[in-house]
JSON list of C-alpha atoms in Angstrom, two decimals:
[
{"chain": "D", "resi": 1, "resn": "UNK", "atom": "CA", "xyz": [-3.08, 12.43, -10.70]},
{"chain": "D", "resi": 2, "resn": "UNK", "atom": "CA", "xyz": [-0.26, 11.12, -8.48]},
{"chain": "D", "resi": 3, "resn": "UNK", "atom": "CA", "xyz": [-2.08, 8.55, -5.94]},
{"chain": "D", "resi": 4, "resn": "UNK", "atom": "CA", "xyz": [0.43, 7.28, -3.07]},
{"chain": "D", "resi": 5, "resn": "UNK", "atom": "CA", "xyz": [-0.23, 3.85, -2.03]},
{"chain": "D", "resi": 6, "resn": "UNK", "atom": "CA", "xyz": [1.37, 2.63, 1.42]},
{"chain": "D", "resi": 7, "resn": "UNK", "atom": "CA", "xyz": [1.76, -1.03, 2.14]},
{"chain": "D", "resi": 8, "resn": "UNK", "atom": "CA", "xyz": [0.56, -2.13, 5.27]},
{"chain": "D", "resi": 9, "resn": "UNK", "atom": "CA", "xyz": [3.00, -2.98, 7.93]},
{"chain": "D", "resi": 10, "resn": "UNK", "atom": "CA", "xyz": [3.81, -5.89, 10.45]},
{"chain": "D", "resi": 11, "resn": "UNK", "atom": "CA", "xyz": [3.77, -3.96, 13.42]},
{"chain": "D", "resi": 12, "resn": "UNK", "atom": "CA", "xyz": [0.27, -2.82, 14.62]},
{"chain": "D", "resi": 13, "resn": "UNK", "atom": "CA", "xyz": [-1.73, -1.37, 17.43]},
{"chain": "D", "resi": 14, "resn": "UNK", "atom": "CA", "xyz": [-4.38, -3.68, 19.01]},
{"chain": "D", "resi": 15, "resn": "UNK", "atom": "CA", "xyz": [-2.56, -7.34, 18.94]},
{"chain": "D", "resi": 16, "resn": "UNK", "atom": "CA", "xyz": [-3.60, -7.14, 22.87]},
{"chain": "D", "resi": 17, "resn": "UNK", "atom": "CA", "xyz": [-7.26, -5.94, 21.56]},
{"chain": "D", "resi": 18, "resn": "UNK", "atom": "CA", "xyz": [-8.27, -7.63, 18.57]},
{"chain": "D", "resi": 19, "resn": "UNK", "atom": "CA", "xyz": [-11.66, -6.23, 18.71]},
{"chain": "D", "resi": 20, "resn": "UNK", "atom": "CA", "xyz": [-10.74, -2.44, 19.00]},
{"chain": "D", "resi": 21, "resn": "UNK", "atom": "CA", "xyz": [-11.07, -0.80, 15.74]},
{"chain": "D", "resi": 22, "resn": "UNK", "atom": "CA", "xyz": [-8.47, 1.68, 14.42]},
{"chain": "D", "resi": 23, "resn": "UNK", "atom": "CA", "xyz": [-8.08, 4.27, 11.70]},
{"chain": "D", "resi": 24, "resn": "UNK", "atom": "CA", "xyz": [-6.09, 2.36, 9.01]},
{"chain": "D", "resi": 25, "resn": "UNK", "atom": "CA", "xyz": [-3.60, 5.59, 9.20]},
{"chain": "D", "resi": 26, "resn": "UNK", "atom": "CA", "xyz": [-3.09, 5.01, 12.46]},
{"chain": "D", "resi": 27, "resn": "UNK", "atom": "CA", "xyz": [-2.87, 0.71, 13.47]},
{"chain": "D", "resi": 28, "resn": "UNK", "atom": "CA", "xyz": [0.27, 0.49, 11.65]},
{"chain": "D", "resi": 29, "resn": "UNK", "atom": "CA", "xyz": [3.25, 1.28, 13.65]},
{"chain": "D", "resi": 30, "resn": "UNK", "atom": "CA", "xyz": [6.45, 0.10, 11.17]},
{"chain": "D", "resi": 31, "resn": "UNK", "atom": "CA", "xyz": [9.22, 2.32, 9.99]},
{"chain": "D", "resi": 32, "resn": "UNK", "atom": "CA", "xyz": [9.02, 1.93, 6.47]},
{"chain": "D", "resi": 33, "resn": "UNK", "atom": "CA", "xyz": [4.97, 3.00, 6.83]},
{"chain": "D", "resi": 34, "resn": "UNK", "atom": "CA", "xyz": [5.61, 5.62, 8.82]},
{"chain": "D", "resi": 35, "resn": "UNK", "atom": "CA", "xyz": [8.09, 7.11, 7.15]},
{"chain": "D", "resi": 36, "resn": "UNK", "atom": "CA", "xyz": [5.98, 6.79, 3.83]},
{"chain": "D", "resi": 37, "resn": "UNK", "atom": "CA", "xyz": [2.88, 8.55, 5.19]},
{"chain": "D", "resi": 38, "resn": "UNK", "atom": "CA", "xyz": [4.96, 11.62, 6.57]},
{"chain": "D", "resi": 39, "resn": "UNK", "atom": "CA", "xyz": [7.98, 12.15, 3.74]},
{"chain": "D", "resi": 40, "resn": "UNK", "atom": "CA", "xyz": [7.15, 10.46, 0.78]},
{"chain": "D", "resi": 41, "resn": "UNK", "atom": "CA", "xyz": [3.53, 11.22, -0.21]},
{"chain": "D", "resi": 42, "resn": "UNK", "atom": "CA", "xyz": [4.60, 15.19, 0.44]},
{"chain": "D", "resi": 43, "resn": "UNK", "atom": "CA", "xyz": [8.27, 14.54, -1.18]},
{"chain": "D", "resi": 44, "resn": "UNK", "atom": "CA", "xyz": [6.23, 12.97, -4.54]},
{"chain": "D", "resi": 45, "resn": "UNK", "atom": "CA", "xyz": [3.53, 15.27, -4.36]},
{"chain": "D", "resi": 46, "resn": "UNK", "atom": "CA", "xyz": [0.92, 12.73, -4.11]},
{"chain": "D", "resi": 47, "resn": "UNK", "atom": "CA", "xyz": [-2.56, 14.08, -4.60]},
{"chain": "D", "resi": 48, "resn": "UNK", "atom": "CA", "xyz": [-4.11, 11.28, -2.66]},
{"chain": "D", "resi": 49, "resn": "UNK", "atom": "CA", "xyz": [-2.79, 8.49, -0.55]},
{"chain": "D", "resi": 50, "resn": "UNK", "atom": "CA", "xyz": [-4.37, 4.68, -0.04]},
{"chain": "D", "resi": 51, "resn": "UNK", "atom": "CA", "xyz": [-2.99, 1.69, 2.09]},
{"chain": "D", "resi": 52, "resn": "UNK", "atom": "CA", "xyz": [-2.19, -1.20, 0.85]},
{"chain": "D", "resi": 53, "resn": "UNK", "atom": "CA", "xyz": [-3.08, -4.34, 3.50]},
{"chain": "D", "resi": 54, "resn": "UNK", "atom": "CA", "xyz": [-2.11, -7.87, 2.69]},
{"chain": "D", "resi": 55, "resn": "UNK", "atom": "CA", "xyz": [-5.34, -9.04, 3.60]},
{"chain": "D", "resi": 56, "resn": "UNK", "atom": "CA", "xyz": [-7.33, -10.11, 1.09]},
{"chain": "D", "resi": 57, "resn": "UNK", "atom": "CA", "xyz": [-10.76, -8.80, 2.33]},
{"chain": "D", "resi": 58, "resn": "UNK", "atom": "CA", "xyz": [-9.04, -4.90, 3.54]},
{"chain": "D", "resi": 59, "resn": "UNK", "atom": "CA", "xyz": [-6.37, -5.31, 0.38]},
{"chain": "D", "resi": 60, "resn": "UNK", "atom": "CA", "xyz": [-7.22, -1.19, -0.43]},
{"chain": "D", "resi": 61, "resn": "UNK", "atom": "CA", "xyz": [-7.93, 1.03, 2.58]},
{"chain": "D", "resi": 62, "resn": "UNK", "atom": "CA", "xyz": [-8.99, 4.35, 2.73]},
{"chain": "D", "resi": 63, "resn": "UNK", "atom": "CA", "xyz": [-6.53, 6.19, 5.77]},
{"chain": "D", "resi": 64, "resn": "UNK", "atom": "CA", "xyz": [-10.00, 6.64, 7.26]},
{"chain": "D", "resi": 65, "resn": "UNK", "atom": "CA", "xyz": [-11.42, 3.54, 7.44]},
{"chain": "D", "resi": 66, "resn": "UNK", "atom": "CA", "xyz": [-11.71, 1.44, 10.66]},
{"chain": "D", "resi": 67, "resn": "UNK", "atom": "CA", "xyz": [-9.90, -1.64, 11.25]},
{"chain": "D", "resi": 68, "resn": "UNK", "atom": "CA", "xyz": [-9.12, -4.51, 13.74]},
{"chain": "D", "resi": 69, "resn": "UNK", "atom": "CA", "xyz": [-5.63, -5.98, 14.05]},
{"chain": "D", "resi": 70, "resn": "UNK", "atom": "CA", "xyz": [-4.86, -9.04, 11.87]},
{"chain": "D", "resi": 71, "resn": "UNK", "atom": "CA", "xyz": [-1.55, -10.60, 11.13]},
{"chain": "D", "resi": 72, "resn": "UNK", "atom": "CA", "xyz": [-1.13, -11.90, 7.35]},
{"chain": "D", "resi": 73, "resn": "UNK", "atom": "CA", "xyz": [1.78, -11.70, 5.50]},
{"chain": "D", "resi": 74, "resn": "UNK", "atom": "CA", "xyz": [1.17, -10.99, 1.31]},
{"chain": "D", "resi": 75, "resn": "UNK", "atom": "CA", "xyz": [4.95, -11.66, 0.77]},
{"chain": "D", "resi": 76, "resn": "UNK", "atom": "CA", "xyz": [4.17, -15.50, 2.60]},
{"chain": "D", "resi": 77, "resn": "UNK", "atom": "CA", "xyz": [0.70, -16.00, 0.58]},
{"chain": "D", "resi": 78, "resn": "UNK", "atom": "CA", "xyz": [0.97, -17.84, -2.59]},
{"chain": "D", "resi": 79, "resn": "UNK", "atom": "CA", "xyz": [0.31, -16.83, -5.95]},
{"chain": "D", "resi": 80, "resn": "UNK", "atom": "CA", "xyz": [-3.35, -17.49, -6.63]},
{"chain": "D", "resi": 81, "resn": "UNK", "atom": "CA", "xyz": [-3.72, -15.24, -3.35]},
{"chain": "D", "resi": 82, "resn": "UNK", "atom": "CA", "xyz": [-1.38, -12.37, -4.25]},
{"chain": "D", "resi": 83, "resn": "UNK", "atom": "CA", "xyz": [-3.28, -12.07, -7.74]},
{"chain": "D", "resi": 84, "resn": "UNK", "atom": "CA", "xyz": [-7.00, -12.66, -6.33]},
{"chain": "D", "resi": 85, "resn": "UNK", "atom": "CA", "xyz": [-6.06, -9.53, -3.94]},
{"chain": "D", "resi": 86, "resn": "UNK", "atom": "CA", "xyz": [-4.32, -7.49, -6.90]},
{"chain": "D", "resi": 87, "resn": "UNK", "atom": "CA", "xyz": [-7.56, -7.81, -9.32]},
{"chain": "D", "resi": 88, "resn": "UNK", "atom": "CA", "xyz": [-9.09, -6.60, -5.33]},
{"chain": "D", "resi": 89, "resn": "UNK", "atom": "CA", "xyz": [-6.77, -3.31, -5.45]},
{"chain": "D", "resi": 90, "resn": "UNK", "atom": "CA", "xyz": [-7.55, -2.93, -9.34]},
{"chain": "D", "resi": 91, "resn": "UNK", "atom": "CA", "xyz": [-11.58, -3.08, -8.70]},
{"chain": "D", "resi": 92, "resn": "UNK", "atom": "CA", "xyz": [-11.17, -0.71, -5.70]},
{"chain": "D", "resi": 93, "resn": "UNK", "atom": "CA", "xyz": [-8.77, 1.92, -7.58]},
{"chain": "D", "resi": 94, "resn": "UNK", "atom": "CA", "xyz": [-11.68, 1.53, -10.85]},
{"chain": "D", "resi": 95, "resn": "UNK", "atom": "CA", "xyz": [-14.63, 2.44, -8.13]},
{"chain": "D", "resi": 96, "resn": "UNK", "atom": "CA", "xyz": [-12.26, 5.46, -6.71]},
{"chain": "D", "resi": 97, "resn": "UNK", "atom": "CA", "xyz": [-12.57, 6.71, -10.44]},
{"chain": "D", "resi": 98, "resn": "UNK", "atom": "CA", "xyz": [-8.57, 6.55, -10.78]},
{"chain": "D", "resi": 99, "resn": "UNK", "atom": "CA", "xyz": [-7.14, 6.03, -14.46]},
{"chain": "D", "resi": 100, "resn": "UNK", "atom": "CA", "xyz": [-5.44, 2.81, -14.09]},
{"chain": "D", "resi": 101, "resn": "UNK", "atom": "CA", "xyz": [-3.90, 4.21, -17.60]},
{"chain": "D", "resi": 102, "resn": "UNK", "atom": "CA", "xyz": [-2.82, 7.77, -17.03]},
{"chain": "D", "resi": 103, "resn": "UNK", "atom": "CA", "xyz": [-2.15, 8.43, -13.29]},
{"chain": "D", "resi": 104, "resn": "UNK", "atom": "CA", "xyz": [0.62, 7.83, -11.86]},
{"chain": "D", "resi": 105, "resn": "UNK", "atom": "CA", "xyz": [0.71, 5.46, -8.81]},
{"chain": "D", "resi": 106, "resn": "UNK", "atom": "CA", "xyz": [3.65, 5.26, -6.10]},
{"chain": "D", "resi": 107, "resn": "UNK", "atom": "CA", "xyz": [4.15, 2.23, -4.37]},
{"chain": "D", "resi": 108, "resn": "UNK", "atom": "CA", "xyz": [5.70, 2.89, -0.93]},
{"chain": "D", "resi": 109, "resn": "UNK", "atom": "CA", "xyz": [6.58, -1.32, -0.43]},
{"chain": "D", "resi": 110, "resn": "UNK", "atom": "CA", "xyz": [8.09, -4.04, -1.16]},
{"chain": "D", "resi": 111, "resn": "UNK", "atom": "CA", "xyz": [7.98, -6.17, -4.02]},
{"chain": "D", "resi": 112, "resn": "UNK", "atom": "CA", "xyz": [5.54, -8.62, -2.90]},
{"chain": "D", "resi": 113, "resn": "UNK", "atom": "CA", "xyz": [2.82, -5.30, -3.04]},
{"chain": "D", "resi": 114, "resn": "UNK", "atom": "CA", "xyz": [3.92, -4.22, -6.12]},
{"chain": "D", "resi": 115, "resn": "UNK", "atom": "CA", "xyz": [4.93, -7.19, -8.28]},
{"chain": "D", "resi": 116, "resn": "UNK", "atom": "CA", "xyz": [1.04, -8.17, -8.48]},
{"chain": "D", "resi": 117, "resn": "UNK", "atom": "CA", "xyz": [0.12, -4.96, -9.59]},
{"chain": "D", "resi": 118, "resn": "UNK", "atom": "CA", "xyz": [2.39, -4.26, -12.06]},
{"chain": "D", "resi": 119, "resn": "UNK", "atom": "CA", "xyz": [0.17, -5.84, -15.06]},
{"chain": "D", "resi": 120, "resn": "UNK", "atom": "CA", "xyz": [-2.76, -3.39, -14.30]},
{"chain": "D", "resi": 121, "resn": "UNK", "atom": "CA", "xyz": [-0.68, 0.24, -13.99]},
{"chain": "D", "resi": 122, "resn": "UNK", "atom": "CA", "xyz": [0.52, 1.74, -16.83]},
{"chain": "D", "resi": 123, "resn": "UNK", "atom": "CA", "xyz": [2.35, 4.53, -14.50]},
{"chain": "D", "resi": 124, "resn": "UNK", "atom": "CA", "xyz": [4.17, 2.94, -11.38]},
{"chain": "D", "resi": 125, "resn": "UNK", "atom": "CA", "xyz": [7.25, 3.40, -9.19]},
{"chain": "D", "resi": 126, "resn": "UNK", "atom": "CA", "xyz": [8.11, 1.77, -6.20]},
{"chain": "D", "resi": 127, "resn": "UNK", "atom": "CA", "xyz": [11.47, 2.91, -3.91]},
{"chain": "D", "resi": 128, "resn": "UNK", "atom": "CA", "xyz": [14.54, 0.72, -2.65]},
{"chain": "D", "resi": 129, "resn": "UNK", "atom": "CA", "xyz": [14.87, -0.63, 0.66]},
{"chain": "D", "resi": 130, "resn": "UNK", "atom": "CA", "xyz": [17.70, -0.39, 2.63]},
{"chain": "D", "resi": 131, "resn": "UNK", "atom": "CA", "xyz": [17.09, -3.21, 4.94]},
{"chain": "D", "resi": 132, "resn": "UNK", "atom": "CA", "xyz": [13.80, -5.08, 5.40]},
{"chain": "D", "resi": 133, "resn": "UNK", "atom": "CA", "xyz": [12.17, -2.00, 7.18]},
{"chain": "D", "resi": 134, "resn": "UNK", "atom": "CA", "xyz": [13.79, 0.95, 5.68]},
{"chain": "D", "resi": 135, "resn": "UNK", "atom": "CA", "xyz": [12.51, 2.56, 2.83]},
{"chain": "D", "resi": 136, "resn": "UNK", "atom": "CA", "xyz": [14.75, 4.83, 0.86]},
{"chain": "D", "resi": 137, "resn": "UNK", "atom": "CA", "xyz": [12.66, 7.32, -0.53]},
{"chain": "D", "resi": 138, "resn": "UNK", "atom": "CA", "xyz": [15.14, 9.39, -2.59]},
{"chain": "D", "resi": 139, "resn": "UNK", "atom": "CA", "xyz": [15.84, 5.96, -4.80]},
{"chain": "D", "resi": 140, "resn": "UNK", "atom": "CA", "xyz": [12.66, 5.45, -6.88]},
{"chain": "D", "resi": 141, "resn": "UNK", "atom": "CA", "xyz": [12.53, 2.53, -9.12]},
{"chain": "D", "resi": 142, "resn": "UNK", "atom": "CA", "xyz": [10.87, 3.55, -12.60]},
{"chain": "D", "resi": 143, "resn": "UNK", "atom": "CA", "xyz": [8.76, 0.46, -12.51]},
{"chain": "D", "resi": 144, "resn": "UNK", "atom": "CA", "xyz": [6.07, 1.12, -15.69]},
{"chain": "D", "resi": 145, "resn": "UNK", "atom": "CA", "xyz": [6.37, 4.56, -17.21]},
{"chain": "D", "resi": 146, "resn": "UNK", "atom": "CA", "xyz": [5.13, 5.66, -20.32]}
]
């Protein structure tokens, strides 16, 4: 399987509502996400898409799931943090029934979402940025493939 996962992105709706909930597809408002959830997951073919949220208790969301606005940063946490939420993401994907060995996962975001999972994903690419907030989808980065 090919399993698109979307990092989560600064700019969200409800930071003037805090306790409105939101579909996770739909509270992040930032280029690079948006651009993700629309081109890349059909441009890779992705046979299922997750979201990636830098907060350790969300860390893997389901597009459906309802959330509140928060403001963390993973790339600003430190390292006991980043891995603590990347065993998170590897317990979730295990409970989805993925094959942390033979599917292949796409990273739509930066480094600081998929440097902690490299050690647990045998398949992974992630895509250069162009700035900050602009993902560019047509230059993968062959992370882990075997």
């Amino acid at each position: 399987m090919k399993i698109g996962l979307i990092a989560c992105s600064k700019t969200k709706l409800g930071k003037d509502t805090p306790e409105k909930k939101f579909k996770a597809q739909d509270i992040y408002q930032g280029n690079t996400f948006k651009k993700s959830k629309s081109e890349g997951i059909k441009l890779y073919d992705c046979d299922d898409w997750f979201i990636l949220s830098g907060k350790e208790d969300y860390n893997l969301l389901d597009k459906n799931e309802e959330i509140q606005y928060y403001d963390v940063d993973l790339a600003k946490e430190n390292k006991a943090y980043k891995n603590n939420w990347a065993k998170n993401v590897k317990s979730k994907l295990i409970q989805k029934g993925f094959d942390l060995e033979n599917d292949i996962f796409y990273i739509f975001g930066g480094s600081a979402y998929y440097k902690p999972l490299l050690p647990f994903l045998k398949n992974c690419i992630a895509f250069k940025f162009k700035s900050s907030n602009t993902i560019q989808l047509d230059c993968p980065i062959y992370l882990k493939m075997e």
